[in-house]
Coordinates of C-alpha atoms in Angstrom, one line a residue:
Chain R
X1 CA -24.6 30.7 42.9
X2 CA -21.8 29.6 41.2
X3 CA -21.6 29.7 37.2
X4 CA -20.1 26.9 36.7
X5 CA -16.5 26.2 36.2
X6 CA -13.5 28.2 34.3
X7 CA -13.7 27.1 30.6
X8 CA -16.7 26.9 28.5
X9 CA -17.0 23.1 28.7
X10 CA -20.5 21.1 28.6
X11 CA -20.0 21.0 32.5
X12 CA -20.3 24.5 32.6
X13 CA -23.4 25.0 30.8
X14 CA -25.3 22.3 32.7
X15 CA -25.1 25.0 35.6
X16 CA -25.9 27.3 34.0
X17 CA -29.9 25.2 33.7
X18 CA -31.8 25.4 36.6
X19 CA -34.5 23.5 36.4
X20 CA -37.1 24.4 39.4
X21 CA -41.1 23.9 39.7
X22 CA -43.2 27.1 38.2
X23 CA -43.5 30.3 38.5
X24 CA -39.9 31.5 37.2
X25 CA -41.0 35.2 36.6
X26 CA -40.6 36.9 40.1
X27 CA -42.3 39.8 40.6
X28 CA -41.4 42.3 43.4
X29 CA -45.1 42.6 44.0
X30 CA -45.7 40.7 47.2
X31 CA -49.0 41.0 49.0
X32 CA -47.6 43.5 51.9
X33 CA -45.7 45.2 49.2
X34 CA -49.7 46.2 47.5
X35 CA -51.1 46.0 51.4
X36 CA -49.1 48.5 52.7
X37 CA -48.6 50.6 48.9
X38 CA -52.7 51.3 49.0
X39 CA -51.8 52.0 52.5
X40 CA -49.7 55.4 51.1
X41 CA -52.3 56.2 48.4
X42 CA -54.9 56.0 51.7
X43 CA -52.6 59.1 53.6
X44 CA -53.4 62.1 51.5
X45 CA -56.7 61.1 51.8
X46 CA -57.0 61.3 55.4
X47 CA -54.4 64.4 54.8
X48 CA -57.7 66.2 53.0
X49 CA -60.2 64.8 55.7
X50 CA -57.9 66.2 58.3
X51 CA -58.2 69.9 56.1
X52 CA -61.7 70.0 55.8
X53 CA -62.8 68.2 59.4
X54 CA -60.4 68.9 61.7
X55 CA -58.0 66.9 63.9
X56 CA -61.1 64.3 64.5
X57 CA -60.9 63.0 61.5
X58 CA -57.4 61.6 62.6
X59 CA -59.0 60.3 65.6
X60 CA -62.0 59.0 63.9
X61 CA -60.0 56.8 61.4
X62 CA -57.8 55.7 64.3
X63 CA -60.3 54.5 66.2
X64 CA -61.8 52.5 63.5
X65 CA -58.4 51.1 62.0
X66 CA -57.3 50.3 66.3
X67 CA -60.9 48.9 66.4
X68 CA -59.7 46.2 62.9
X69 CA -56.2 45.7 63.9
X70 CA -56.9 44.6 67.4
X71 CA -58.9 42.3 66.5
X72 CA -56.9 41.1 63.8
X73 CA -53.9 40.4 66.3
X74 CA -56.1 39.0 69.2
X75 CA -57.4 36.3 66.7
X76 CA -55.1 35.8 63.5
X77 CA -52.1 37.1 65.2
X78 CA -48.4 39.5 64.3
X79 CA -47.9 38.1 61.5
X80 CA -51.5 38.5 60.2
X81 CA -51.2 42.1 61.0
X82 CA -48.2 43.3 58.7
X83 CA -49.7 42.4 56.0
X84 CA -51.2 45.5 56.2
X85 CA -54.5 44.3 54.7
X86 CA -56.3 45.2 58.6
X87 CA -55.1 48.5 58.6
X88 CA -56.2 49.1 55.4
X89 CA -59.9 48.1 56.2
X90 CA -59.8 50.2 59.3
X91 CA -58.5 53.5 57.1
X92 CA -61.3 52.5 55.1
X93 CA -63.7 52.6 57.4
X94 CA -62.9 55.1 58.9
X95 CA -63.0 57.8 55.6
X96 CA -66.9 56.5 55.2
X97 CA -67.8 57.6 58.7
X98 CA -68.7 60.9 59.3
X99 CA -66.1 63.0 61.5
X100 CA -68.2 63.5 64.5
X101 CA -69.3 59.8 65.2
X102 CA -68.3 58.7 68.7
X103 CA -65.0 57.0 68.5
X104 CA -66.0 54.0 70.6
X105 CA -69.0 52.9 67.9
X106 CA -66.3 53.8 65.2
X107 CA -63.4 51.1 66.6
X108 CA -66.4 48.9 67.2
X109 CA -67.3 48.9 63.4
X110 CA -63.0 48.0 62.7
X111 CA -63.6 45.6 65.2
X112 CA -67.1 43.6 63.7
X113 CA -66.1 44.4 60.2
X114 CA -62.6 42.8 60.5
X115 CA -63.9 39.7 62.6
X116 CA -66.9 39.2 61.1
X117 CA -66.1 40.2 57.6
X118 CA -62.7 38.8 57.6
X119 CA -61.6 36.2 60.5
X120 CA -64.1 34.3 60.6
X121 CA -64.0 33.1 57.0
X122 CA -60.1 32.5 57.9
X123 CA -58.3 35.9 56.7
X124 CA -57.0 37.3 54.3
X125 CA -57.9 36.1 50.8
X126 CA -60.7 34.0 51.8
X127 CA -63.8 36.5 53.2
X128 CA -66.8 37.4 49.9
X129 CA -67.5 40.2 51.5
X130 CA -65.5 43.5 51.5
X131 CA -64.7 43.9 55.4
X132 CA -65.2 47.6 55.9
X133 CA -68.1 48.2 54.6
X134 CA -69.5 45.1 56.4
X135 CA -68.1 47.3 59.7
X136 CA -70.1 50.4 58.0
X137 CA -73.4 48.3 57.2
X138 CA -73.4 47.1 61.0
X139 CA -72.9 50.7 61.6
X140 CA -75.5 52.0 60.1
X141 CA -78.2 49.7 61.1
X142 CA -76.9 49.7 64.8
X143 CA -77.0 53.6 65.0
X144 CA -78.6 55.2 62.3
X145 CA -78.5 58.7 63.9
X146 CA -74.6 58.4 64.9
X147 CA -73.7 57.6 61.1
X148 CA -75.5 60.4 59.7
X149 CA -75.1 63.1 61.3
X150 CA -72.8 65.1 59.7
X151 CA -70.8 68.1 60.9
X152 CA -70.1 71.4 58.8
X153 CA -67.0 72.2 57.1
X154 CA -66.6 75.5 58.2
X155 CA -65.3 74.1 61.4
X156 CA -61.2 75.2 62.4
X157 CA -58.2 72.0 61.9
X158 CA -58.1 71.3 65.5
X159 CA -61.3 70.8 66.1
X160 CA -62.8 67.4 67.6
X161 CA -66.1 67.0 68.8
X162 CA -67.6 66.6 71.9
X163 CA -69.5 63.7 70.6
X164 CA -66.1 62.3 69.5
X165 CA -66.1 61.3 73.5
X166 CA -69.0 60.0 74.4
X167 CA -69.0 56.6 76.6
X168 CA -70.3 53.7 75.2
X169 CA -74.2 52.9 75.6
X170 CA -74.4 55.4 78.7
X171 CA -74.3 59.1 76.6
X172 CA -75.9 59.8 73.7
X173 CA -74.0 61.7 71.4
X174 CA -75.3 65.2 71.2
X175 CA -73.4 66.9 68.3
X176 CA -72.3 70.2 69.3
X177 CA -70.9 71.5 65.9
X178 CA -73.2 73.1 63.3
X179 CA -74.2 70.3 61.2
X180 CA -74.7 70.5 57.5
X181 CA -76.5 68.1 55.2
X182 CA -74.6 65.9 52.5
X183 CA -75.2 67.3 48.6
X184 CA -77.0 63.3 47.8
X185 CA -79.1 64.2 51.3
X186 CA -80.3 67.5 49.7
X187 CA -80.6 66.8 46.2
X188 CA -82.8 63.4 47.7
X189 CA -85.3 65.7 50.1
X190 CA -84.9 69.2 49.2
X191 CA -84.6 68.9 45.6
X192 CA -81.1 71.0 45.5
X193 CA -77.6 70.3 43.8
X194 CA -74.4 71.4 45.0
X195 CA -72.2 73.1 42.1
X196 CA -69.4 70.9 41.1
X197 CA -66.1 72.6 42.2
X198 CA -67.4 72.2 45.3
X199 CA -68.1 68.5 45.1
X200 CA -64.6 69.0 43.2
X201 CA -62.4 70.0 46.2
X202 CA -64.3 68.7 48.7
X203 CA -65.9 71.9 50.2
X204 CA -69.2 70.2 51.0
X205 CA -71.3 68.0 54.5
X206 CA -70.3 63.6 54.0
X207 CA -68.1 61.5 55.6
X208 CA -64.1 62.1 55.9
X209 CA -63.6 60.6 52.2
X210 CA -66.8 61.4 50.8
X211 CA -65.4 65.0 50.4
X212 CA -62.8 64.8 48.3
X213 CA -63.1 63.4 45.5
X214 CA -60.1 64.6 42.7
X215 CA -57.3 63.0 45.9
X216 CA -59.2 60.4 45.4
X217 CA -59.3 59.5 41.7
X218 CA -56.0 61.1 42.1
X219 CA -54.4 58.8 44.2
X220 CA -56.7 55.5 42.9
X221 CA -55.1 56.2 39.3
X222 CA -52.2 55.6 41.0
X223 CA -52.8 52.3 41.8
X224 CA -54.1 51.6 38.6
X225 CA -50.4 52.6 36.7
X226 CA -48.7 50.6 39.0
X227 CA -51.7 47.7 38.1
X228 CA -52.4 47.4 42.1
X229 CA -56.5 47.7 41.0
X230 CA -58.5 46.5 38.4
X231 CA -59.1 49.7 36.9
X232 CA -62.5 48.1 34.7
X233 CA -64.2 48.5 37.7
X234 CA -64.1 51.7 38.6
X235 CA -64.4 52.7 35.3
X236 CA -67.0 50.7 34.3
X237 CA -68.9 51.8 37.8
X238 CA -68.3 55.8 36.5
X239 CA -69.6 55.0 32.7
X240 CA -72.9 53.1 33.8
X241 CA -73.6 56.4 36.7
X242 CA -72.8 58.5 34.2
X243 CA -75.2 56.3 31.7
X244 CA -77.6 55.9 33.7
X245 CA -78.2 59.2 35.2
X246 CA -77.8 61.2 31.9
X247 CA -80.3 60.0 30.2
X248 CA -82.7 60.4 33.0
X249 CA -81.3 64.1 33.7
X250 CA -82.6 64.2 29.8
X251 CA -85.6 63.0 30.3
X252 CA -86.3 65.2 33.4
X253 CA -83.9 67.5 34.4
X254 CA -86.0 69.4 37.2
X255 CA -86.4 65.8 38.9
X256 CA -82.7 63.8 38.0
X257 CA -79.4 65.4 38.8
X258 CA -77.1 65.7 36.3
X259 CA -73.9 62.6 35.2
X260 CA -71.1 65.0 36.6
X261 CA -72.9 65.2 39.9
X262 CA -74.4 62.0 40.4
X263 CA -69.9 60.4 40.2
X264 CA -68.6 63.6 42.4
X265 CA -71.6 63.0 45.2
X266 CA -71.3 61.0 47.9
X267 CA -69.1 58.0 48.5
X268 CA -69.5 57.5 44.8
X269 CA -65.6 57.9 44.3
X270 CA -64.4 56.4 46.8
X271 CA -66.2 53.4 47.2
X272 CA -65.9 52.3 43.3
X273 CA -61.8 53.0 43.5
X274 CA -60.6 51.8 47.2
X275 CA -64.2 49.8 47.8
X276 CA -65.1 47.7 44.8
X277 CA -61.3 46.9 43.9
X278 CA -60.4 45.2 47.1
X279 CA -58.9 42.2 45.3
X280 CA -60.4 39.4 47.1
X281 CA -63.7 40.3 47.0
X282 CA -64.1 41.4 43.4
X283 CA -64.3 39.0 39.9
X284 CA -60.7 37.8 38.8
X285 CA -62.0 37.7 35.3
X286 CA -61.7 41.1 32.9
X287 CA -65.0 40.4 31.7
X288 CA -66.7 39.8 35.8
X289 CA -64.9 42.8 36.4
X290 CA -66.9 44.7 33.7
X291 CA -70.4 43.4 35.0
X292 CA -69.1 43.8 38.4
X293 CA -68.8 47.4 38.2
X294 CA -71.7 48.3 35.8
X295 CA -74.0 45.8 38.7
X296 CA -72.9 48.4 41.0
X297 CA -72.9 51.6 39.1
X298 CA -77.0 50.0 38.8
X299 CA -77.8 49.6 42.0
X300 CA -76.2 53.1 43.3
X301 CA -78.9 54.4 40.9
X302 CA -81.8 52.8 41.6
X303 CA -80.4 53.7 45.5
X304 CA -80.3 57.0 45.1
X305 CA -82.9 58.2 42.6
X306 CA -85.7 56.1 44.2
X307 CA -84.7 54.3 47.8
X308 CA -85.4 55.5 51.1
X309 CA -81.5 56.0 51.1
X310 CA -80.2 59.2 50.0
X311 CA -76.5 57.0 49.2
X312 CA -76.2 53.2 47.4
X313 CA -73.1 52.8 47.4
X314 CA -72.4 51.1 50.1
X315 CA -75.2 48.4 49.6
X316 CA -74.4 48.1 45.8
X317 CA -71.0 46.7 46.7
X318 CA -71.9 44.4 49.2
X319 CA -74.3 42.8 47.1
X320 CA -72.7 42.0 43.7
X321 CA -69.4 40.9 46.3
X322 CA -72.6 38.4 47.6
X323 CA -72.7 38.0 43.0
X324 CA -68.8 37.7 42.5
X325 CA -68.1 33.7 43.0
X326 CA -71.7 33.9 40.3
X327 CA -70.2 36.0 37.9
X328 CA -66.5 34.6 38.4
X329 CA -68.4 31.0 37.3
X330 CA -70.3 32.7 34.3
X331 CA -67.6 34.3 32.7
X332 CA -65.0 32.0 33.4
X333 CA -62.2 31.6 29.9
X334 CA -62.7 28.9 27.7
X335 CA -58.8 27.2 28.1
X336 CA -57.0 27.3 24.8
X337 CA -57.9 24.7 22.6
X338 CA -61.1 23.9 23.6
X339 CA -64.1 23.2 22.2
X340 CA -64.8 22.1 18.5
X341 CA -64.3 24.4 16.7
X342 CA -61.3 26.2 18.5
X343 CA -62.2 29.7 17.4
X344 CA -65.4 30.2 19.4
X345 CA -64.7 33.1 21.9
X346 CA -65.2 31.5 25.6
X347 CA -65.0 34.2 28.2
X348 CA -68.4 36.4 26.8
X349 CA -70.6 36.2 29.9
Chain E
X1 CA -99.8 47.9 35.7
X2 CA -97.2 49.7 37.7
X3 CA -98.9 48.9 40.6
X4 CA -98.2 44.9 39.5
X5 CA -94.2 45.6 39.0
X6 CA -94.5 47.1 42.6
X7 CA -95.7 43.5 44.0
X8 CA -93.8 42.1 42.3
X9 CA -89.8 44.1 43.1
X10 CA -91.4 44.4 47.0
X11 CA -91.9 40.9 48.0
X12 CA -88.5 39.9 45.5
X13 CA -85.7 42.4 47.3
X14 CA -87.0 45.2 49.2
X15 CA -89.3 43.1 51.5
X16 CA -87.6 39.8 50.6
X17 CA -88.9 37.0 52.9
X18 CA -85.5 34.9 53.9
X19 CA -83.4 38.3 54.2
X20 CA -86.5 41.2 55.4
X21 CA -88.9 38.9 57.2
X22 CA -86.4 35.8 58.4
X23 CA -89.3 33.9 57.3
X24 CA -88.4 30.7 55.4
X25 CA -84.9 30.1 57.3
X26 CA -85.3 26.0 57.7
X27 CA -84.5 25.5 53.8
X28 CA -82.6 28.6 53.6
X29 CA -80.0 26.8 56.0
X30 CA -81.0 23.8 54.8
X31 CA -81.1 23.6 51.1
X32 CA -77.8 26.3 50.7
X33 CA -75.1 23.8 50.1
X34 CA -74.6 23.1 46.2
X35 CA -75.8 25.8 43.7
X36 CA -77.4 23.3 41.9
X37 CA -79.6 22.4 44.3
X38 CA -80.6 25.6 45.8
X39 CA -82.3 27.0 42.5
X40 CA -84.4 23.9 42.0
X41 CA -86.1 24.2 45.7
X42 CA -86.4 28.0 44.6
X43 CA -87.9 26.3 41.9
X44 CA -90.0 24.0 43.9
X45 CA -91.1 27.3 46.2
X46 CA -91.6 29.7 43.3
X47 CA -94.4 26.1 42.1
X48 CA -96.4 25.8 45.5
X49 CA -96.2 29.4 46.4
X50 CA -98.1 30.3 43.2
X51 CA -100.5 27.5 44.4
X52 CA -100.7 28.7 47.5
X53 CA -101.5 32.2 46.0
X54 CA -104.5 31.0 43.7
X55 CA -105.3 28.2 46.3
X56 CA -105.7 31.5 48.9
X57 CA -107.8 33.6 46.2
X58 CA -109.8 30.8 46.0
X59 CA -110.9 30.2 49.6
X60 CA -110.8 33.8 50.2
X61 CA -113.8 35.2 47.3
X62 CA -116.1 31.5 47.7
X63 CA -115.4 30.1 51.2
X64 CA -113.8 32.4 54.1
X65 CA -116.4 34.8 54.5
X66 CA -118.9 32.3 55.0
X67 CA -117.1 31.4 57.3
X68 CA -114.2 33.6 58.9
X69 CA -112.9 31.7 61.5
X70 CA -111.8 28.6 59.6
X71 CA -109.1 31.2 57.9
X72 CA -105.7 29.6 59.3
X73 CA -107.3 25.7 59.5
X74 CA -108.2 26.3 55.8
X75 CA -105.0 27.7 54.5
X76 CA -102.9 24.7 56.1
X77 CA -104.9 22.1 54.6
X78 CA -105.4 23.5 51.3
X79 CA -101.9 24.0 51.3
X80 CA -100.1 21.2 52.7
X81 CA -102.8 18.5 50.8
X82 CA -101.0 20.8 47.3
X83 CA -97.7 19.9 48.4
X84 CA -98.7 16.6 48.7
X85 CA -99.8 16.1 45.4
X86 CA -96.3 18.3 43.7
X87 CA -94.7 15.6 45.5
X88 CA -96.0 12.5 44.2
X89 CA -95.8 14.0 40.7
X90 CA -92.2 15.0 41.3
X91 CA -91.5 11.4 42.7
X92 CA -93.0 9.7 39.6
X93 CA -91.7 12.4 37.4
X94 CA -88.3 12.2 38.6
X95 CA -86.5 11.1 41.4
X96 CA -83.7 12.8 41.3
X97 CA -84.8 15.6 42.0
X98 CA -87.2 14.5 44.4
X99 CA -83.6 12.6 46.6
X100 CA -82.1 16.2 46.1
X101 CA -85.1 18.0 48.2
X102 CA -85.5 14.9 50.0
X103 CA -87.3 16.3 53.4
X104 CA -87.5 19.3 52.6
X105 CA -90.2 19.1 49.4
X106 CA -92.8 18.0 52.1
X107 CA -91.2 20.7 54.9
X108 CA -92.2 23.6 52.4
X109 CA -95.7 22.5 53.6
X110 CA -95.6 23.6 57.0
X111 CA -92.3 26.4 55.9
X112 CA -93.8 29.7 57.2
X113 CA -93.0 31.5 53.9
X114 CA -95.8 29.6 52.7
X115 CA -98.3 31.1 55.6
X116 CA -97.0 33.8 55.3
X117 CA -97.5 34.3 52.2
X118 CA -101.2 33.5 52.3
X119 CA -101.1 35.8 55.4
X120 CA -100.0 38.3 53.7
X121 CA -102.2 38.5 50.8
X122 CA -105.3 38.6 52.9
X123 CA -103.6 41.0 54.9
X124 CA -102.8 43.2 52.4
X125 CA -105.9 43.2 50.1
X126 CA -104.7 42.0 47.2
X127 CA -106.9 40.6 43.9
X128 CA -106.3 37.3 42.7
X129 CA -103.9 39.2 39.9
X130 CA -101.6 41.2 42.6
X131 CA -101.9 38.5 45.0
X132 CA -100.2 36.0 41.2
X133 CA -97.4 38.4 41.7
X134 CA -97.1 38.7 45.1
X135 CA -96.2 34.8 45.1
X136 CA -94.2 34.9 42.2
X137 CA -91.9 38.0 43.7
X138 CA -92.1 36.2 46.6
X139 CA -91.0 33.2 45.2
X140 CA -88.5 34.8 43.1
X141 CA -87.1 36.7 45.8
X142 CA -86.9 33.2 48.0
X143 CA -85.0 31.4 45.2
X144 CA -82.4 34.6 44.6
X145 CA -81.3 34.8 48.4
X146 CA -80.9 30.7 48.1
X147 CA -78.8 31.2 45.1
X148 CA -76.8 33.5 47.0
X149 CA -76.1 32.1 49.5
X150 CA -75.1 28.7 47.8
X151 CA -72.7 30.3 45.8
X152 CA -70.9 32.0 48.0
X153 CA -71.3 28.7 50.7
X154 CA -69.5 27.3 47.6
X155 CA -66.7 29.8 48.1
X156 CA -66.3 29.4 51.6
X157 CA -66.1 25.8 51.7
X158 CA -62.7 26.9 50.0
X159 CA -61.5 29.0 53.0
X160 CA -60.0 27.8 56.2
X161 CA -62.9 28.8 58.2
X162 CA -61.8 28.7 61.9
X163 CA -63.2 25.0 63.2
X164 CA -65.9 27.0 65.7
X165 CA -67.6 28.2 62.8
X166 CA -67.3 26.0 60.1
X167 CA -70.5 24.7 58.4
X168 CA -73.6 26.6 60.2
X169 CA -71.5 29.1 62.0
X170 CA -70.6 30.6 59.4
X171 CA -73.6 29.8 57.5
X172 CA -75.3 32.2 60.2
X173 CA -72.9 35.0 59.5
X174 CA -73.5 34.9 56.3
X175 CA -76.9 35.0 55.9
X176 CA -76.9 38.2 58.5
X177 CA -74.2 39.8 55.9
X178 CA -76.6 39.3 53.2
X179 CA -79.0 40.6 54.8
X180 CA -77.8 44.3 55.4
X181 CA -76.6 44.2 52.3
X182 CA -80.0 43.7 51.3
X183 CA -80.8 46.8 54.0
X184 CA -79.9 48.8 51.4
X185 CA -82.9 48.3 49.1
X186 CA -85.6 49.7 52.0
X187 CA -87.8 52.2 51.1
X188 CA -87.5 51.6 47.2
X189 CA -89.8 52.6 45.2
X190 CA -92.3 54.1 48.1
X191 CA -92.2 57.7 47.4

């Protein structure tokens, strides 16, 4: 744009006046940029999974991503794929699966989550449930055995499992590796707790992405610093789980595990950092985000301690996803100047 | 007391009539367009269910021991006449609510959720008080399901849904997703 004529006349000033509709401040953070940054922060998490579970981790994550991206490409075309959100769905789904799961199941879960969790609502930004978790809930309902068979972490880097290659519907997936119970399963069914350092470093049985808590926290912290995720959601989830389980632990230390175990075991960290903070399926208001996180924390503790399943974070997030439109409505901030007194603060939910 | 709380939450969340037993789907899909209507419908269902529970307790205690073969028929007749009374009352008291509920209020009568409530209450041997909490829980669970469904459908109305899945198709998908989310409550407090 030319800076007007030469001299300091009125004409020069007029050219400096640009009239345009808002927004006037442009942010470099476009949707693809945010999404691909999230994908980049998932790379260390996947790498940790490969370190613990061998190359099978990469295959499972790849299959889930393939399922999600292929479905998105088939129905919404290439532009929809290029924003990177489908890759996030696939990788996150892969991280919630055990290493020994047949690859076709992982791909089917990705396709289901993408198709029925996102595309049927009209694509990015319009879905109401987290697509990756919906895919996992579908797999959990359809193949309850395959999705809860956890290989032990002692396997070498190059392992993959015979069961990875099972054919669809023809072969029952036979586990050929040593299996290991997850820390939550041990706690629930055998009353045994796992040492904290093993939980932190990820040297336990479990899904691909639920073992390396420390790596996920670091990656999530980076995203929170960049403001790519709402820090209120993971903070309120952790605080709620810690408070509830802390009180219960004080009441009866033998029956209820301590707060640190509750936070660092299972998929809580992965769910709280990467799944609950999905921009589309979490509340937009700050008060809504707090309530959302508290609800997830309460339901997770409820299901873990008194439910039939060892882990509840997935169902907690899906349930609270369904409440998001309600939370957004009740925490709607009052417009500036609205209300007679003006001093009454609006958005306390 | 603990038992009553379990009966309530079991009927409301764990064995939610709509999302776990898949009964009462007709009003679930029919009246879940608007949150305000959904809540009123839920209120009507809670009311009818409570009445049903009382009637069933009465029938079980005084009528059916003498004539057990009349169980289904007497349940249906008593519930239908009760709902008829409710309908006449609502029509008189609140014509607006009557018009909003439309055909669905009489449909509550033939709603399988109501008959399910009566049959379950008998099959599980609930006494008067347990039956009452069962009915309240089932009604609350129905209202919760209807409310969640309506608020999600209101949001999805603004979405750019593919033409193949408009309105009812998408409602089915949302209902299935909700049902999967409720699977997490399975087995809660049972141990």
